[in-house]
Amino acid sequence: MTGQRTAPRSATPPVTTRRVAKAISKIEEGSKFSGGPIQFKGFRAKNEVSTATSSSKLPETMTTAKTATYGANGNVDPSNYAWARKHLSDEGYVVIPDILTPSEADHILARLWKAKESGEKRGDLTHMQHLDPNDSNIRVFYLLELDAVFRELIAHPVAVDLVKSVLGEDFLISNFTANIATPGSKSMALHSDQSIVVPDPWREVWAINCMFCLPDIYAENGATKYIPGSNKWTSRAEVPDNAPELLVPFEAKKGSMICMDARVWHTSGANVTQNVDRPLLFGYYTKPFLRQQVNWTAKLPQSIKDEVSDDMFKWLGLGAVANTGRTGDLRFLHVQYPDGEKAGRPESDGKEGPLLGGHDDRQEASV
C-alpha cells in the first residue's frame, strides 16, 4: 500500500533562455507569489475579495464579450453563478474576468515557461506540424505532471462549478495544455472540440474547454476566434462555406477565464504583433464515458497520484472503477417487469452502478 501522501515538489529545473529569465525576474521583483500554492484570493470570505485590476492597457478598439462578475470585482454570490451558467448553456460560452489577480497570472506564466523548458529537456514536442502552420505556436503538454500550480488551477472553484453545471457532478479532466502564440503565428484548422472525438450528430454537450488568460487577450495578439451560435450546429453539414467571415475573437483581460462548450466552432487567432506573446491555458473537461486525451494513470508518477485530493484523483480517472452504468436501468428483471409488464423507468441518481462496486477506488489503485 502507498496511501501516505508526499509533500508537493517545489524544485524546478534551471532556466536557460532569455525569455524565461526575463519573465521570472520581472515577477520576483515584486510578486509575493515566489513559490507555493495559489490561494485564488477572489474566492475567500466576502471581506477578503481582492480589488486588483489588470495592469496592462487593451487596444482602444477592443470589444469584450458580455461577462459575469466574479473574484476581484466583487463577492462570489449565487446570482452571478446562475447568470454565467445560463450564458454558457444558451450561447455556448462565457467570459469571466478576474478569476486570477495580476500577480497570480504573472506567477503562473513564469511557471509555464519553466514547464516548457522542462518538457523540452526530456524530449516533449512543442510544435505540432499537423496542428499549427509554423513553429511560432508553442505547445506545452502534460501540465498536470510538470508543475503543481497547474493541478491547483485546473481545480479552480469557478471552473469546476461551470463544468458541473453542464456536464453534471461526474466528469473527467481529459487534458490541460498551453498554446503560446508568439508573433508570426497563424490560425490552425476551424473545428469544434467535440467534432474531433465524437461523430455527429452532436445533440448534447459532452465536453467543456476552459481557457485561462495569462495576459490581455485581443485580436492582434492571437485571441481564439469562434463562430457565435455554432454551439447549436449538430453536424458538419451545417458549417457554412463562408465560416471564416463569421469568426469573432474572444477578447478578455489578464486573469480572465473563457469557458466554451465543445460544440462551439473555433480556431486559434493569428498573432500579428511585433513583440507580444499570447499564452493561453486550456483545461479540457469531459463526460465520464469519453476516453481522456491523456492516460493520467500511465503518465503521472506515483508521488503525484499520492498527493492529489480525492476529488482530483476521481477527476483524473485514477481509480480502478470507471463507466459502470451511471445512466442505465440496472434494476432486477422482476422489478423492471412486474407481472410481465414494464414498469416506469426511474431517473438516474447519478451514482455509480453496481457492475464493479463495493471497493474504495483510491485504496485499490494504490495496492
JSON list of N, CA and C in Angstrom, two decimals, residues 126-128 131-139 179-182 184-188 268-269 278:
[
{"chain": "A", "resi": 126, "resn": "THR", "atom": "N", "xyz": [7.15, 20.69, -28.78]},
{"chain": "A", "resi": 126, "resn": "THR", "atom": "CA", "xyz": [6.46, 21.95, -28.51]},
{"chain": "A", "resi": 126, "resn": "THR", "atom": "C", "xyz": [5.88, 22.56, -29.79]},
{"chain": "A", "resi": 127, "resn": "HIS", "atom": "N", "xyz": [6.10, 21.90, -30.90]},
{"chain": "A", "resi": 127, "resn": "HIS", "atom": "CA", "xyz": [5.45, 22.32, -32.15]},
{"chain": "A", "resi": 127, "resn": "HIS", "atom": "C", "xyz": [4.85, 21.10, -32.81]},
{"chain": "A", "resi": 128, "resn": "MET", "atom": "N", "xyz": [3.55, 21.19, -33.11]},
{"chain": "A", "resi": 128, "resn": "MET", "atom": "CA", "xyz": [2.84, 20.09, -33.75]},
{"chain": "A", "resi": 128, "resn": "MET", "atom": "C", "xyz": [2.52, 20.48, -35.19]},
{"chain": "A", "resi": 131, "resn": "LEU", "atom": "N", "xyz": [-1.03, 20.51, -36.37]},
{"chain": "A", "resi": 131, "resn": "LEU", "atom": "CA", "xyz": [-1.94, 21.46, -35.72]},
{"chain": "A", "resi": 131, "resn": "LEU", "atom": "C", "xyz": [-1.69, 22.90, -36.15]},
{"chain": "A", "resi": 132, "resn": "ASP", "atom": "N", "xyz": [-0.42, 23.30, -36.23]},
{"chain": "A", "resi": 132, "resn": "ASP", "atom": "CA", "xyz": [-0.09, 24.72, -36.43]},
{"chain": "A", "resi": 132, "resn": "ASP", "atom": "C", "xyz": [0.73, 24.91, -37.70]},
{"chain": "A", "resi": 133, "resn": "PRO", "atom": "N", "xyz": [0.44, 25.98, -38.48]},
{"chain": "A", "resi": 133, "resn": "PRO", "atom": "CA", "xyz": [1.12, 26.21, -39.76]},
{"chain": "A", "resi": 133, "resn": "PRO", "atom": "C", "xyz": [2.62, 26.46, -39.64]},
{"chain": "A", "resi": 134, "resn": "ASN", "atom": "N", "xyz": [3.08, 27.00, -38.50]},
{"chain": "A", "resi": 134, "resn": "ASN", "atom": "CA", "xyz": [4.51, 27.23, -38.34]},
{"chain": "A", "resi": 134, "resn": "ASN", "atom": "C", "xyz": [4.88, 27.09, -36.87]},
{"chain": "A", "resi": 135, "resn": "ASP", "atom": "N", "xyz": [6.18, 27.18, -36.60]},
{"chain": "A", "resi": 135, "resn": "ASP", "atom": "CA", "xyz": [6.65, 26.94, -35.23]},
{"chain": "A", "resi": 135, "resn": "ASP", "atom": "C", "xyz": [6.55, 28.16, -34.32]},
{"chain": "A", "resi": 136, "resn": "SER", "atom": "N", "xyz": [5.81, 29.19, -34.75]},
{"chain": "A", "resi": 136, "resn": "SER", "atom": "CA", "xyz": [5.55, 30.34, -33.88]},
{"chain": "A", "resi": 136, "resn": "SER", "atom": "C", "xyz": [4.50, 30.02, -32.83]},
{"chain": "A", "resi": 137, "resn": "ASN", "atom": "N", "xyz": [3.79, 28.91, -33.01]},
{"chain": "A", "resi": 137, "resn": "ASN", "atom": "CA", "xyz": [2.89, 28.41, -31.96]},
{"chain": "A", "resi": 137, "resn": "ASN", "atom": "C", "xyz": [3.65, 27.41, -31.09]},
{"chain": "A", "resi": 138, "resn": "ILE", "atom": "N", "xyz": [3.73, 27.68, -29.80]},
{"chain": "A", "resi": 138, "resn": "ILE", "atom": "CA", "xyz": [4.43, 26.81, -28.87]},
{"chain": "A", "resi": 138, "resn": "ILE", "atom": "C", "xyz": [3.38, 26.05, -28.06]},
{"chain": "A", "resi": 139, "resn": "ARG", "atom": "N", "xyz": [3.43, 24.74, -28.10]},
{"chain": "A", "resi": 139, "resn": "ARG", "atom": "CA", "xyz": [2.51, 23.90, -27.35]},
{"chain": "A", "resi": 139, "resn": "ARG", "atom": "C", "xyz": [3.24, 23.30, -26.14]},
{"chain": "A", "resi": 179, "resn": "ASN", "atom": "N", "xyz": [-1.12, 26.82, -25.21]},
{"chain": "A", "resi": 179, "resn": "ASN", "atom": "CA", "xyz": [-0.82, 27.24, -26.58]},
{"chain": "A", "resi": 179, "resn": "ASN", "atom": "C", "xyz": [-0.32, 28.67, -26.50]},
{"chain": "A", "resi": 180, "resn": "ILE", "atom": "N", "xyz": [0.95, 28.85, -26.77]},
{"chain": "A", "resi": 180, "resn": "ILE", "atom": "CA", "xyz": [1.57, 30.18, -26.72]},
{"chain": "A", "resi": 180, "resn": "ILE", "atom": "C", "xyz": [1.74, 30.66, -28.15]},
{"chain": "A", "resi": 181, "resn": "ALA", "atom": "N", "xyz": [0.92, 31.62, -28.55]},
{"chain": "A", "resi": 181, "resn": "ALA", "atom": "CA", "xyz": [1.00, 32.19, -29.90]},
{"chain": "A", "resi": 181, "resn": "ALA", "atom": "C", "xyz": [2.00, 33.34, -29.87]},
{"chain": "A", "resi": 182, "resn": "THR", "atom": "N", "xyz": [3.17, 33.11, -30.42]},
{"chain": "A", "resi": 182, "resn": "THR", "atom": "CA", "xyz": [4.17, 34.18, -30.48]},
{"chain": "A", "resi": 182, "resn": "THR", "atom": "C", "xyz": [3.99, 34.95, -31.79]},
{"chain": "A", "resi": 184, "resn": "GLY", "atom": "N", "xyz": [3.85, 36.16, -35.37]},
{"chain": "A", "resi": 184, "resn": "GLY", "atom": "CA", "xyz": [4.00, 35.40, -36.60]},
{"chain": "A", "resi": 184, "resn": "GLY", "atom": "C", "xyz": [3.20, 34.12, -36.64]},
{"chain": "A", "resi": 185, "resn": "SER", "atom": "N", "xyz": [2.60, 33.73, -35.52]},
{"chain": "A", "resi": 185, "resn": "SER", "atom": "CA", "xyz": [1.79, 32.50, -35.52]},
{"chain": "A", "resi": 185, "resn": "SER", "atom": "C", "xyz": [0.53, 32.69, -36.36]},
{"chain": "A", "resi": 186, "resn": "LYS", "atom": "N", "xyz": [0.04, 31.60, -36.92]},
{"chain": "A", "resi": 186, "resn": "LYS", "atom": "CA", "xyz": [-1.14, 31.65, -37.78]},
{"chain": "A", "resi": 186, "resn": "LYS", "atom": "C", "xyz": [-2.21, 30.70, -37.25]},
{"chain": "A", "resi": 187, "resn": "SER", "atom": "N", "xyz": [-3.38, 30.76, -37.86]},
{"chain": "A", "resi": 187, "resn": "SER", "atom": "CA", "xyz": [-4.53, 30.01, -37.36]},
{"chain": "A", "resi": 187, "resn": "SER", "atom": "C", "xyz": [-4.45, 28.53, -37.72]},
{"chain": "A", "resi": 188, "resn": "MET", "atom": "N", "xyz": [-4.86, 27.70, -36.78]},
{"chain": "A", "resi": 188, "resn": "MET", "atom": "CA", "xyz": [-5.00, 26.27, -37.01]},
{"chain": "A", "resi": 188, "resn": "MET", "atom": "C", "xyz": [-6.33, 26.01, -37.72]},
{"chain": "A", "resi": 268, "resn": "SER", "atom": "N", "xyz": [-7.53, 29.02, -33.50]},
{"chain": "A", "resi": 268, "resn": "SER", "atom": "CA", "xyz": [-6.58, 29.95, -32.89]},
{"chain": "A", "resi": 268, "resn": "SER", "atom": "C", "xyz": [-6.43, 31.17, -33.78]},
{"chain": "A", "resi": 269, "resn": "GLY", "atom": "N", "xyz": [-6.26, 32.34, -33.18]},
{"chain": "A", "resi": 269, "resn": "GLY", "atom": "CA", "xyz": [-6.07, 33.55, -33.95]},
{"chain": "A", "resi": 269, "resn": "GLY", "atom": "C", "xyz": [-4.62, 33.72, -34.38]},
{"chain": "A", "resi": 278, "resn": "ARG", "atom": "N", "xyz": [1.09, 35.53, -26.72]},
{"chain": "A", "resi": 278, "resn": "ARG", "atom": "CA", "xyz": [-0.26, 35.29, -26.23]},
{"chain": "A", "resi": 278, "resn": "ARG", "atom": "C", "xyz": [-0.35, 33.88, -25.67]}
]
